[in-house]
PDB file of C-alpha atoms in Angstrom:
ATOM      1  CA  UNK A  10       0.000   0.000   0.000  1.00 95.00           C
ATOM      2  CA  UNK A  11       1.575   3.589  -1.398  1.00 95.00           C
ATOM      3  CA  UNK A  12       0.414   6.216   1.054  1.00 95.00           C
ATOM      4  CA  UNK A  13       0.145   8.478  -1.614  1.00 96.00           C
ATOM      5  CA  UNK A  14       4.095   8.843  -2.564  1.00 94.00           C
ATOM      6  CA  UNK A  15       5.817  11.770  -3.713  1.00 94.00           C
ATOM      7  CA  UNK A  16       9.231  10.286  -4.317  1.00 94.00           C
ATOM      8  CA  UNK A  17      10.282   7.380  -6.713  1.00 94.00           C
ATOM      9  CA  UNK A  18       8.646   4.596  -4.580  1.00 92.00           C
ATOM     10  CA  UNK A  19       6.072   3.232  -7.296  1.00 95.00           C
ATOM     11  CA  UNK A  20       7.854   3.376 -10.297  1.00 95.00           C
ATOM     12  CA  UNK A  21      10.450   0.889  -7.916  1.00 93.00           C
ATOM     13  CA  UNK A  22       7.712  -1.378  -6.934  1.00 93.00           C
ATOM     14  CA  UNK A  23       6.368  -1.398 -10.392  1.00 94.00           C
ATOM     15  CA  UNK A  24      10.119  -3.154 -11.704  1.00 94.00           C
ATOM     16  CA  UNK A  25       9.519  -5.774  -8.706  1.00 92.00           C
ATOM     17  CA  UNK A  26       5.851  -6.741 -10.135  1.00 91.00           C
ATOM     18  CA  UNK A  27       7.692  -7.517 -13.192  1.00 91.00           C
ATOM     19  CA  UNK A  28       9.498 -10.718 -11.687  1.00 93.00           C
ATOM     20  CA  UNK A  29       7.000 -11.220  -8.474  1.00 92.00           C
ATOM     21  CA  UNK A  30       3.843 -11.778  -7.198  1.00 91.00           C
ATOM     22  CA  UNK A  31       3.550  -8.259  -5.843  1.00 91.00           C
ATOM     23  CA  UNK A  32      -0.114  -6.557  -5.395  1.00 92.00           C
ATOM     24  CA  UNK A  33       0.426  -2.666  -5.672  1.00 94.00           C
ATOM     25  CA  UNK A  34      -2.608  -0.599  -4.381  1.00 96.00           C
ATOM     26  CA  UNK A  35      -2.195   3.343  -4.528  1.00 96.00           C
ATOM     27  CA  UNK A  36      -3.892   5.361  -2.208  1.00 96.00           C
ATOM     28  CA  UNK A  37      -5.550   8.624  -3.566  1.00 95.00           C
ATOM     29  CA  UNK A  38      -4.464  10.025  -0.494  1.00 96.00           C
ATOM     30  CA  UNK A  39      -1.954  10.166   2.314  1.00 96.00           C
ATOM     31  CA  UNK A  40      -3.602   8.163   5.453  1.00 95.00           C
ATOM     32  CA  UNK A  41      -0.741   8.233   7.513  1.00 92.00           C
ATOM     33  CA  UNK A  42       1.103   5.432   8.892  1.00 88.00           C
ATOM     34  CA  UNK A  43      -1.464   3.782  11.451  1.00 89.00           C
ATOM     35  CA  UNK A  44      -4.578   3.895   8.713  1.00 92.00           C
ATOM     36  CA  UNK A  45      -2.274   2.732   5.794  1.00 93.00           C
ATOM     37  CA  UNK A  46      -0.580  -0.523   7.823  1.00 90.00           C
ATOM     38  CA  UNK A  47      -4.321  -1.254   8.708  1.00 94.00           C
ATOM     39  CA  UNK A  48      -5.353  -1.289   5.392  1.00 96.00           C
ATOM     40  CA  UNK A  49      -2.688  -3.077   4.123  1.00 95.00           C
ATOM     41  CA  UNK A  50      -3.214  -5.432   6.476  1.00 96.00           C
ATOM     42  CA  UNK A  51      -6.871  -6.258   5.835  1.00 96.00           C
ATOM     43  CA  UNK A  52      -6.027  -6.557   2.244  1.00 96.00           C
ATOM     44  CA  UNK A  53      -3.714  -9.338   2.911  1.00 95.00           C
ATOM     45  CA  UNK A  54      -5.347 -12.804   1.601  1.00 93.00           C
ATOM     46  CA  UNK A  55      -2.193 -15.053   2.644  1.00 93.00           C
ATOM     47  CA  UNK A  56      -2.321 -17.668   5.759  1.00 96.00           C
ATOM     48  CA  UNK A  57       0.520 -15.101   7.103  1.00 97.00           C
ATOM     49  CA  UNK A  58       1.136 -11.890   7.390  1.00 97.00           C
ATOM     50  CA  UNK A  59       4.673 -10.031   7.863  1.00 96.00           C
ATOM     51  CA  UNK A  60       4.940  -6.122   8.022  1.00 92.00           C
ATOM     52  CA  UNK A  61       7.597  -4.973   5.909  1.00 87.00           C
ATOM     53  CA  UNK A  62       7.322  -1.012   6.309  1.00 76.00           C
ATOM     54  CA  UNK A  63      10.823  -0.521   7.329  1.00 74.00           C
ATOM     55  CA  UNK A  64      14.206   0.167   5.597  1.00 82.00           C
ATOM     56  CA  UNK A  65      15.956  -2.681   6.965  1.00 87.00           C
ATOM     57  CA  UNK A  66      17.246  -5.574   5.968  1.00 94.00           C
ATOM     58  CA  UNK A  67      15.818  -8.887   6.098  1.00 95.00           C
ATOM     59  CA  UNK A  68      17.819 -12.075   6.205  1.00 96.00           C
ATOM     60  CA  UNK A  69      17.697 -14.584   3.341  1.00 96.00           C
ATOM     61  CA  UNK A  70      16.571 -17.176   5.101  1.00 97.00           C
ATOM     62  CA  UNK A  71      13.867 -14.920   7.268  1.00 97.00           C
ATOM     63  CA  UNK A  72      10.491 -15.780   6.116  1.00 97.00           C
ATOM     64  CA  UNK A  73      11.854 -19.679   6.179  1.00 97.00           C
ATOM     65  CA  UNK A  74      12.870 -19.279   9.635  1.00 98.00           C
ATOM     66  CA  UNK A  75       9.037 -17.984  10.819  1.00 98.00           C
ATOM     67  CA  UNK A  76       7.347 -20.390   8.312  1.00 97.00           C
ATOM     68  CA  UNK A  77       8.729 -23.454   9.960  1.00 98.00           C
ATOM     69  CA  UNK A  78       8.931 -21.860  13.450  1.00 98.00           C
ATOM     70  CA  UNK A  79       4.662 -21.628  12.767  1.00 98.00           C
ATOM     71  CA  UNK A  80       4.606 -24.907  11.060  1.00 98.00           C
ATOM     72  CA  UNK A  81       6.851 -26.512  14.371  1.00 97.00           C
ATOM     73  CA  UNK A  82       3.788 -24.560  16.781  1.00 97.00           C
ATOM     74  CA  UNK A  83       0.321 -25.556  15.276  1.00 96.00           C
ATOM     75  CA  UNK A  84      -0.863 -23.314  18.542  1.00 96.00           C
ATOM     76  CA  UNK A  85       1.403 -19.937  18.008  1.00 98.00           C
ATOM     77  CA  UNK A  86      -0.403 -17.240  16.549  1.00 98.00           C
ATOM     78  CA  UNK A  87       2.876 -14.592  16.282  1.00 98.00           C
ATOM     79  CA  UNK A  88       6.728 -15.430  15.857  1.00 98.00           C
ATOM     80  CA  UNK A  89       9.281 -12.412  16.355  1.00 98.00           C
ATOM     81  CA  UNK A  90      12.716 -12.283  15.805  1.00 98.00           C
ATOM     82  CA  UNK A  91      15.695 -10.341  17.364  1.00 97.00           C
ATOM     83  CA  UNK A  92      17.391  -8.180  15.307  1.00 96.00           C
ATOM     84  CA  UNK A  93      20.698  -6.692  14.516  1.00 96.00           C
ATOM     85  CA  UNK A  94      20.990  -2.939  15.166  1.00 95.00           C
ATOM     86  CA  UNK A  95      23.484  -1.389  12.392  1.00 95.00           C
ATOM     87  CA  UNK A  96      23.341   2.270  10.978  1.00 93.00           C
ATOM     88  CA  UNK A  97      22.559   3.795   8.131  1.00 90.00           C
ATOM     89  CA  UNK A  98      24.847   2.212   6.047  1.00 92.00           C
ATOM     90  CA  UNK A  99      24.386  -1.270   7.399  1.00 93.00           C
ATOM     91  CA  UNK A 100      27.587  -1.029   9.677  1.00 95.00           C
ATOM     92  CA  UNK A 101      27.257  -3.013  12.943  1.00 94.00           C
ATOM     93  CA  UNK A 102      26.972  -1.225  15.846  1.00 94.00           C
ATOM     94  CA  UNK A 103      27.439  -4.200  18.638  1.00 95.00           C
ATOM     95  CA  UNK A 104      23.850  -4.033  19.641  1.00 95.00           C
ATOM     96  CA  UNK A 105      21.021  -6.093  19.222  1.00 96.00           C
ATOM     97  CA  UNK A 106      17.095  -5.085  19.941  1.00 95.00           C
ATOM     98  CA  UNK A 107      16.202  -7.571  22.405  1.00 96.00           C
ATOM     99  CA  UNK A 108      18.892  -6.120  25.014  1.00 95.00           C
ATOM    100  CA  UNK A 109      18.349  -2.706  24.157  1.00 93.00           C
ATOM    101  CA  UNK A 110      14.541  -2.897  25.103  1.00 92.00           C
ATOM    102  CA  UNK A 111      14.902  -5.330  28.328  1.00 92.00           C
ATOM    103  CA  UNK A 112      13.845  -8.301  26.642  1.00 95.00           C
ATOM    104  CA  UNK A 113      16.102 -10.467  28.919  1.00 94.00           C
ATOM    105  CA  UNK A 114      15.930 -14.502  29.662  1.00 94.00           C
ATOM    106  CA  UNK A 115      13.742 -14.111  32.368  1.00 92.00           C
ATOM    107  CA  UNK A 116      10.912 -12.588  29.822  1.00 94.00           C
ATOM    108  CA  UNK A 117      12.210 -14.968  27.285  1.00 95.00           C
ATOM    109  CA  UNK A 118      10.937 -17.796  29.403  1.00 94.00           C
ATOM    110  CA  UNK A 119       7.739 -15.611  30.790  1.00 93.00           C
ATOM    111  CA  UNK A 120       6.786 -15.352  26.992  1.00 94.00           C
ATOM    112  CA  UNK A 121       6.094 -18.886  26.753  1.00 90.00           C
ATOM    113  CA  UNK A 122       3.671 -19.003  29.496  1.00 91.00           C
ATOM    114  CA  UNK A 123       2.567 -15.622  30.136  1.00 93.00           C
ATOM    115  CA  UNK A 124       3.571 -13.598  26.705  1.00 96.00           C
ATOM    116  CA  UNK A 125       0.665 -10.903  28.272  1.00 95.00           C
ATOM    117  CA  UNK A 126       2.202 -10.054  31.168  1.00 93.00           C
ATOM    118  CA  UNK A 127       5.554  -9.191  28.412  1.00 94.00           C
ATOM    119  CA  UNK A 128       3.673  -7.568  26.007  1.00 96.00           C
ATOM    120  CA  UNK A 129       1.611  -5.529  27.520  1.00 93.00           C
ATOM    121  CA  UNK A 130       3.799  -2.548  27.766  1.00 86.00           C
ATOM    122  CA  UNK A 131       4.237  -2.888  23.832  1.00 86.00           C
ATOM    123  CA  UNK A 132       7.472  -2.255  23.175  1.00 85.00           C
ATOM    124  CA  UNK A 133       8.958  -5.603  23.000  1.00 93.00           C
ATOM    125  CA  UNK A 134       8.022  -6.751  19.846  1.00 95.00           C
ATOM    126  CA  UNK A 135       9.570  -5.000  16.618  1.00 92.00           C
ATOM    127  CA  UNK A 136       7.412  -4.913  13.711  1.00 92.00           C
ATOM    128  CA  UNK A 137      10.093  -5.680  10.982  1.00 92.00           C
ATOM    129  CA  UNK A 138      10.797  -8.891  12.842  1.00 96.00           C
ATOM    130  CA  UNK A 139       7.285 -10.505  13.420  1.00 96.00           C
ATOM    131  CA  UNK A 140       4.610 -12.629  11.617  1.00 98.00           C
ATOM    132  CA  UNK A 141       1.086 -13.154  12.666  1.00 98.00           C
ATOM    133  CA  UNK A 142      -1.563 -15.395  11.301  1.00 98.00           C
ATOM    134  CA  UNK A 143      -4.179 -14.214   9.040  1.00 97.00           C
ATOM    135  CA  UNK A 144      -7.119 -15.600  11.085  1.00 97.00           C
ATOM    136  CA  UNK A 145      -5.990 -13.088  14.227  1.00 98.00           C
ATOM    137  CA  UNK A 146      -6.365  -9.431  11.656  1.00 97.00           C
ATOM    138  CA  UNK A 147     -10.408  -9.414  12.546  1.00 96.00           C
ATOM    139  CA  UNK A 148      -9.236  -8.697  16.347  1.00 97.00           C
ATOM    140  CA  UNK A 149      -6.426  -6.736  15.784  1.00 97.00           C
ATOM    141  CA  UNK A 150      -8.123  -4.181  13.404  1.00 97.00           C
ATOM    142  CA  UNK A 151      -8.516  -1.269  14.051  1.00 95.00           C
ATOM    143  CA  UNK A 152      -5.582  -0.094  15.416  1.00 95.00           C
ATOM    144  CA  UNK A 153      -6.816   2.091  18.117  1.00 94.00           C
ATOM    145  CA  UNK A 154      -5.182   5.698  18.077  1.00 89.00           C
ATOM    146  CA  UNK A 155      -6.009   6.324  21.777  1.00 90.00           C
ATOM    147  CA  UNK A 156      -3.688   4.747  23.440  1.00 91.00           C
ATOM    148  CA  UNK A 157       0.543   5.209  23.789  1.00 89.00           C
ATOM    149  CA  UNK A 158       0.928   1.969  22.144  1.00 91.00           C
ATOM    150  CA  UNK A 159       2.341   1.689  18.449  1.00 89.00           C
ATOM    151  CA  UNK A 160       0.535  -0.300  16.055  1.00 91.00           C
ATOM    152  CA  UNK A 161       3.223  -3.509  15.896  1.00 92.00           C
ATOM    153  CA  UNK A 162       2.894  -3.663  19.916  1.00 94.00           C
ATOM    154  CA  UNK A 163      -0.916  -3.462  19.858  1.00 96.00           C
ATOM    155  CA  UNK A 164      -1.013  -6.502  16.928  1.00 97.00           C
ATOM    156  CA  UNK A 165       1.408  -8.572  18.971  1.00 97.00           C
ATOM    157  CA  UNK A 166      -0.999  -7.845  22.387  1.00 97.00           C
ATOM    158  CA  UNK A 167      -4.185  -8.794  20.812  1.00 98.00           C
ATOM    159  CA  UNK A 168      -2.531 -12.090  19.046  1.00 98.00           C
ATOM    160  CA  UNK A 169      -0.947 -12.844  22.268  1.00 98.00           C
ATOM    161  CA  UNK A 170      -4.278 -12.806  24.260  1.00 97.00           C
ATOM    162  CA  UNK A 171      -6.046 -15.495  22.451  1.00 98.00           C
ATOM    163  CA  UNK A 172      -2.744 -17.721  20.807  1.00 98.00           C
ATOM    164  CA  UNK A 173       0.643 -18.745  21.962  1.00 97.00           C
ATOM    165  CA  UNK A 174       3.753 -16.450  21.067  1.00 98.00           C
ATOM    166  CA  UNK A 175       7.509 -18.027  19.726  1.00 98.00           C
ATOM    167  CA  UNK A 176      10.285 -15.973  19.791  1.00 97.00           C
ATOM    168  CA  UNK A 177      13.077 -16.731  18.181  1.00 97.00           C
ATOM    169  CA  UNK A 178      16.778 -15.912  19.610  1.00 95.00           C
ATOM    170  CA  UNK A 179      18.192 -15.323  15.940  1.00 96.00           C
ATOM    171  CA  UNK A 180      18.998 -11.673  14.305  1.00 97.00           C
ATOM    172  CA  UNK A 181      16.437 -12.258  11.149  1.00 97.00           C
ATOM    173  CA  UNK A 182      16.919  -8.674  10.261  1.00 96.00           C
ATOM    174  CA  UNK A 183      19.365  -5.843  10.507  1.00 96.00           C
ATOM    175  CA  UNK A 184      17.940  -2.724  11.671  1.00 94.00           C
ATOM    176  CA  UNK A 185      18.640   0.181  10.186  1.00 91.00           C
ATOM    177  CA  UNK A 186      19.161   3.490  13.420  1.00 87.00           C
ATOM    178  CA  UNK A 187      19.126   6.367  11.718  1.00 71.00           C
ATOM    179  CA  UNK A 188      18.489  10.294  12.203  1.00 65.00           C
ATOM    180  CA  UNK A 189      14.854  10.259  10.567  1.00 57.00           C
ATOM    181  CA  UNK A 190      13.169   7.256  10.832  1.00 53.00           C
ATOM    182  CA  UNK A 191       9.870   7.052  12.707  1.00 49.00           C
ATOM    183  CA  UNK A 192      10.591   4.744  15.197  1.00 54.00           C
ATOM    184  CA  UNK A 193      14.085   4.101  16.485  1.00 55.00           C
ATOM    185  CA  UNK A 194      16.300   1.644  18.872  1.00 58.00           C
ATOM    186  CA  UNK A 195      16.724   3.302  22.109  1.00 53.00           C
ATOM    187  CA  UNK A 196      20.204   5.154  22.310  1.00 49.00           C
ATOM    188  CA  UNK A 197      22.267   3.031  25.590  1.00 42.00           C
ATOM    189  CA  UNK A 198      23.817   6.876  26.656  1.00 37.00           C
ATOM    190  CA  UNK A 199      21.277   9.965  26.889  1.00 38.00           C
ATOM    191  CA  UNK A 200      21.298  11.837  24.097  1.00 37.00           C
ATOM    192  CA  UNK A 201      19.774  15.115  22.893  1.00 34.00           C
ATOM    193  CA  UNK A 202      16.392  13.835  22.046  1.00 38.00           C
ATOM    194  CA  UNK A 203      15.944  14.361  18.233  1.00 33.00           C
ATOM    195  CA  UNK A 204      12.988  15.939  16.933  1.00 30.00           C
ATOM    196  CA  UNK A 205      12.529  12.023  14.314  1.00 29.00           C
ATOM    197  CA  UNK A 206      13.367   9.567  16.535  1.00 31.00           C
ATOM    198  CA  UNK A 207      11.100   7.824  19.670  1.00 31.00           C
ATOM    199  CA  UNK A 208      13.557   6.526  22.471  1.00 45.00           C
ATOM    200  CA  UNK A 209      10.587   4.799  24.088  1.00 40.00           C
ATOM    201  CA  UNK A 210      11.207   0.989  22.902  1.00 44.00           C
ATOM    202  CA  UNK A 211      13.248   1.069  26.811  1.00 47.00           C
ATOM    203  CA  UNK A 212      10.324   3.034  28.635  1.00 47.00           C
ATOM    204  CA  UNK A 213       8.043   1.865  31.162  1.00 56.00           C
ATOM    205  CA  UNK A 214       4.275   3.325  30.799  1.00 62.00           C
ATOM    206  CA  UNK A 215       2.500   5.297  33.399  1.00 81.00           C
ATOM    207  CA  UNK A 216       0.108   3.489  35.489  1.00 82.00           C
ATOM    208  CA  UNK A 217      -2.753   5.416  33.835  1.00 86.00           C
ATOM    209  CA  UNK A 218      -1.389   4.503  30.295  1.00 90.00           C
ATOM    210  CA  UNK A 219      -1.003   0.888  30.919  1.00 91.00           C
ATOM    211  CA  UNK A 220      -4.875   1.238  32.225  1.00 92.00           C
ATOM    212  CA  UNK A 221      -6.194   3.016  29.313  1.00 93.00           C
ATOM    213  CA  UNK A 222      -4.497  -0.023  27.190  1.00 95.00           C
ATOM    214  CA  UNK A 223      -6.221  -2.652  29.099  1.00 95.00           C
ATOM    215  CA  UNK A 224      -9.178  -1.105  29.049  1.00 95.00           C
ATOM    216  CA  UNK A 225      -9.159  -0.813  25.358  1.00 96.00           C
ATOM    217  CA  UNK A 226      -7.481  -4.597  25.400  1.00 97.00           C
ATOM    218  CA  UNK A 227     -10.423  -5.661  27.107  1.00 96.00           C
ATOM    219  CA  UNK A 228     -13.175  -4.323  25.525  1.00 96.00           C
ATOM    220  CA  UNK A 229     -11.429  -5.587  21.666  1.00 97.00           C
ATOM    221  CA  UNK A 230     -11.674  -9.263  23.176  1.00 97.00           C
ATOM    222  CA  UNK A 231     -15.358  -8.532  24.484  1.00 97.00           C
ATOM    223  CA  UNK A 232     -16.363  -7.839  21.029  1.00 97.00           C
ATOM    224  CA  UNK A 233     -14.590 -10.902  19.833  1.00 97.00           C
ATOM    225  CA  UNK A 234     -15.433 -13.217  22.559  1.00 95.00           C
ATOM    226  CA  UNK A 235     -17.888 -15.402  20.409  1.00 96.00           C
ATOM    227  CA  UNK A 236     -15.002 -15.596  17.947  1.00 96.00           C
ATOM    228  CA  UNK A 237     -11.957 -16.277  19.760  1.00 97.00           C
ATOM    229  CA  UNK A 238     -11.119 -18.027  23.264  1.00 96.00           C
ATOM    230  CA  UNK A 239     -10.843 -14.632  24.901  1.00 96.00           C
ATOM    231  CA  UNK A 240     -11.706 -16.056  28.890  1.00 96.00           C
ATOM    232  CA  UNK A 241      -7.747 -16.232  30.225  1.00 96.00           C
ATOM    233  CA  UNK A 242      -6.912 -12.662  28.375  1.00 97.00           C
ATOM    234  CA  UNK A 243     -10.025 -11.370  29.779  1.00 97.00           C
ATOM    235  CA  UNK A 244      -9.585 -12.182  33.362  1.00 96.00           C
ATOM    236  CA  UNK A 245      -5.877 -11.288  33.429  1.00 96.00           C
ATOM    237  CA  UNK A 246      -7.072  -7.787  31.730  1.00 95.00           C
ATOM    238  CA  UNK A 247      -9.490  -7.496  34.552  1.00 94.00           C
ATOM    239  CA  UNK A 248      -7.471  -8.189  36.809  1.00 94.00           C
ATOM    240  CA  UNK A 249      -4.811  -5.924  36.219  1.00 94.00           C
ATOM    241  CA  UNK A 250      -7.046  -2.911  35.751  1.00 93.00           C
ATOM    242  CA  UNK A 251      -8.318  -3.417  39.201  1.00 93.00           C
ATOM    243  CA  UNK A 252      -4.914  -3.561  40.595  1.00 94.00           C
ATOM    244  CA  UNK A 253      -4.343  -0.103  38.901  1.00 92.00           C
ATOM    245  CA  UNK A 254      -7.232   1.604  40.164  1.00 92.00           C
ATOM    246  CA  UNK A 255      -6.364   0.536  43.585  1.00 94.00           C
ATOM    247  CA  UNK A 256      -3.038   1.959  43.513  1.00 93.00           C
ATOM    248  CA  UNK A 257      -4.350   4.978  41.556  1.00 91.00           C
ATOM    249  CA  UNK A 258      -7.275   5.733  44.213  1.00 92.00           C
ATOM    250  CA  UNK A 259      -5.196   5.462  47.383  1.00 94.00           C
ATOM    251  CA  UNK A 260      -6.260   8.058  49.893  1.00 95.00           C
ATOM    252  CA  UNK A 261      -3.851  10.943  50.741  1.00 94.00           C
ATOM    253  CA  UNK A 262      -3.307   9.440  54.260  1.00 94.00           C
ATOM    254  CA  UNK A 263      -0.432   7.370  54.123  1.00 94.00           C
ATOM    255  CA  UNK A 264      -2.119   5.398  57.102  1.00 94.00           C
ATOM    256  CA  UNK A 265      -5.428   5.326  55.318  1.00 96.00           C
ATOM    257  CA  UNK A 266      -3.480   3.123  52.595  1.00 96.00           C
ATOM    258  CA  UNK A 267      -2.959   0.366  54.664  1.00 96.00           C
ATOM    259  CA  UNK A 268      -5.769  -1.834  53.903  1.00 96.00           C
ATOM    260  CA  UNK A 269      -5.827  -1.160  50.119  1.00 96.00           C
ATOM    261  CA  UNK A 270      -2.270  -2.118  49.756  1.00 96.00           C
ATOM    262  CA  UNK A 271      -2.007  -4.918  52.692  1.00 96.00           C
ATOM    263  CA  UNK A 272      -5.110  -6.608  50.065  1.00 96.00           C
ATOM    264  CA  UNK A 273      -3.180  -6.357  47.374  1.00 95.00           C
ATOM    265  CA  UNK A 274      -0.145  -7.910  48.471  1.00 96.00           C
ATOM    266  CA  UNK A 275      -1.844 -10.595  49.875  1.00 95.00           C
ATOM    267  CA  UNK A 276      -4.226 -11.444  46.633  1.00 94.00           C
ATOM    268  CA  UNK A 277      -0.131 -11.274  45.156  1.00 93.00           C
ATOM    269  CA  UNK A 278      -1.173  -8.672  42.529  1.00 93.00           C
ATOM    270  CA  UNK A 279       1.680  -6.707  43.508  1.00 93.00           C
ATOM    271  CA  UNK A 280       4.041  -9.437  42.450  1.00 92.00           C
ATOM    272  CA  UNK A 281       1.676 -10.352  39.257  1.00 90.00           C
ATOM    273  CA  UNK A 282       1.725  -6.607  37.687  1.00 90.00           C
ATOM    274  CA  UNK A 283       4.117  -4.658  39.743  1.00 87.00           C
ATOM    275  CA  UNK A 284       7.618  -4.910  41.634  1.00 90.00           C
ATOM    276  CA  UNK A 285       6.036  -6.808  44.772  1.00 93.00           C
ATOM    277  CA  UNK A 286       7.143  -5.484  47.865  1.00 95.00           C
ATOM    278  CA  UNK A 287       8.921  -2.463  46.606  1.00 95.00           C
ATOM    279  CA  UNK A 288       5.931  -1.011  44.580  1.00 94.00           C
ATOM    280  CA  UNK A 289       3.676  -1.434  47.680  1.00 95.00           C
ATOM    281  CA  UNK A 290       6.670   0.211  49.605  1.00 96.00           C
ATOM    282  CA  UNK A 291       6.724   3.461  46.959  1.00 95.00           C
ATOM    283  CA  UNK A 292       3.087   3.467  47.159  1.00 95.00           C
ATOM    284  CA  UNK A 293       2.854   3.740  50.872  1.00 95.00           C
ATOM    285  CA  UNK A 294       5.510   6.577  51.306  1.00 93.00           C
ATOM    286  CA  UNK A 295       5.110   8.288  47.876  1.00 87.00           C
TER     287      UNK A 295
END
């Protein structure tokens, strides 16, 4: 999908749909990033769908890697791939993606179990590097713009909450950090924040972001409930939000916040979607 191009872009694609299979469809005008990768999306017909919106590189070998990975996992509904951080000119830079956002072996192994509790922040799963089943676009589309969450971490949360996740430790792609890309790898030393590139792949969302996501989570799998298995994604959406509105309605009396967080701790829901005893700690003092 051409969001409406100024550049050279079609008359490039058009020499590829010489040679390959490639379906070209020109927008009459510029929806912007979020609309277009929607649409593109729903127009896909294939068993699997990969977003390639990016400038990077893909491995050879990439789309072999996922389509075995998928056949290997009859039950996973998204495979994602680490990647290789290089710059503009494809230069390594001694980085990969999955250490610069946190994703470390303790999430690794979470994934495979609990791939919610991971993804919910959204900014562990890069677009370039994943593949999603075809079935799973009905409950991922829209892409809701009111939320902080980009559209490859909302796709990944809503596949996640109704199908298992695989992630594989390779580098299928190399991505490209540059000056004016959209979205970029988070710099390791602070920076002068540039006007073209999101450092937030390493943040941690507010307590009322991650509520406004689950509540938007939540009410995507309510209207998809008679489609998909939604009951497990649904309680542990539930279940989260209430934790948040607890610690978001404590009263201004640190005493008064005794009971609230003493029933928290013990239902363990400050060890399920916090720090345990050091979040109950900063909410009692803070």
């Amino acid at each position: 999908c051409d969001d409406a191009s100024t550049d050279e872009t079609v008359s490039v694609i058009n020499q590829f749909t010489r040679t390959l299979p490639i379906i070209l469809h020109l927008n009459e005008k510029n929806l912007g990033s979020v609309s277009n990768f929607a649409q593109a999306i729903d127009l896909c017909t294939g068993d699997i769908i990969a977003l390639s919106d990016q400038d990077d590189i893909w491995r050879e070998d990439k789309l072999q890697k996922i389509e075995t990975a998928f056949q290997r996992n009859p039950r996973a509904g998204l495979v994602f791939s680490d990647a290789e951080i290089v710059d503009e000119k494809l230069n390594p830079l001694n980085r990969r993606m999955w250490d610069e956002v946190g994703f470390d072996m303790h999430k690794r192994k979470l994934i495979q179990d609990r791939a919610l509790d991971v993804l919910i922040t959204g900014w562990t799963v890069t677009g370039a590097t994943m593949a999603f089943r075809s079935e799973y676009k009905t409950l991922a589309l829209p892409i809701p713009t009111n939320i902080q969450m980009i559209h490859d971490g909302w796709i990944a949360l809503t596949v996640a909450s109704v199908a298992d996740v695989v992630a594989l430790d390779d580098t299928l792609i190399k991505y490209r950090q540059h000056n004016r890309q959209q979205i970029g790898a988070p710099a390791r030393r602070p920076e002068p924040a540039k006007p073209t590139t999101i450092e937030a792949l390493k943040r941690s969302n507010p307590l009322s972001e991650l509520h406004s996501i689950l509540e938007t989570l939540e009410q995507r799998l309510l209207d998809h409930r008679n489609e998909f298995d939604c009951r497990k994604a649904l309680a542990f959406a539930g279940d989260y939000a209430r934790h948040l509105d607890a610690r978001a309605n404590l009263p201004q009396r640190r005493l008064n916040r005794v009971p609230t967080i003493l029933r928290e701790l013990l239902t363990w829901r400050y060890h399920e979607y916090g720090n345990g005893f050091r979040s109950a700690a900063k909410d009692l003092v803070s």
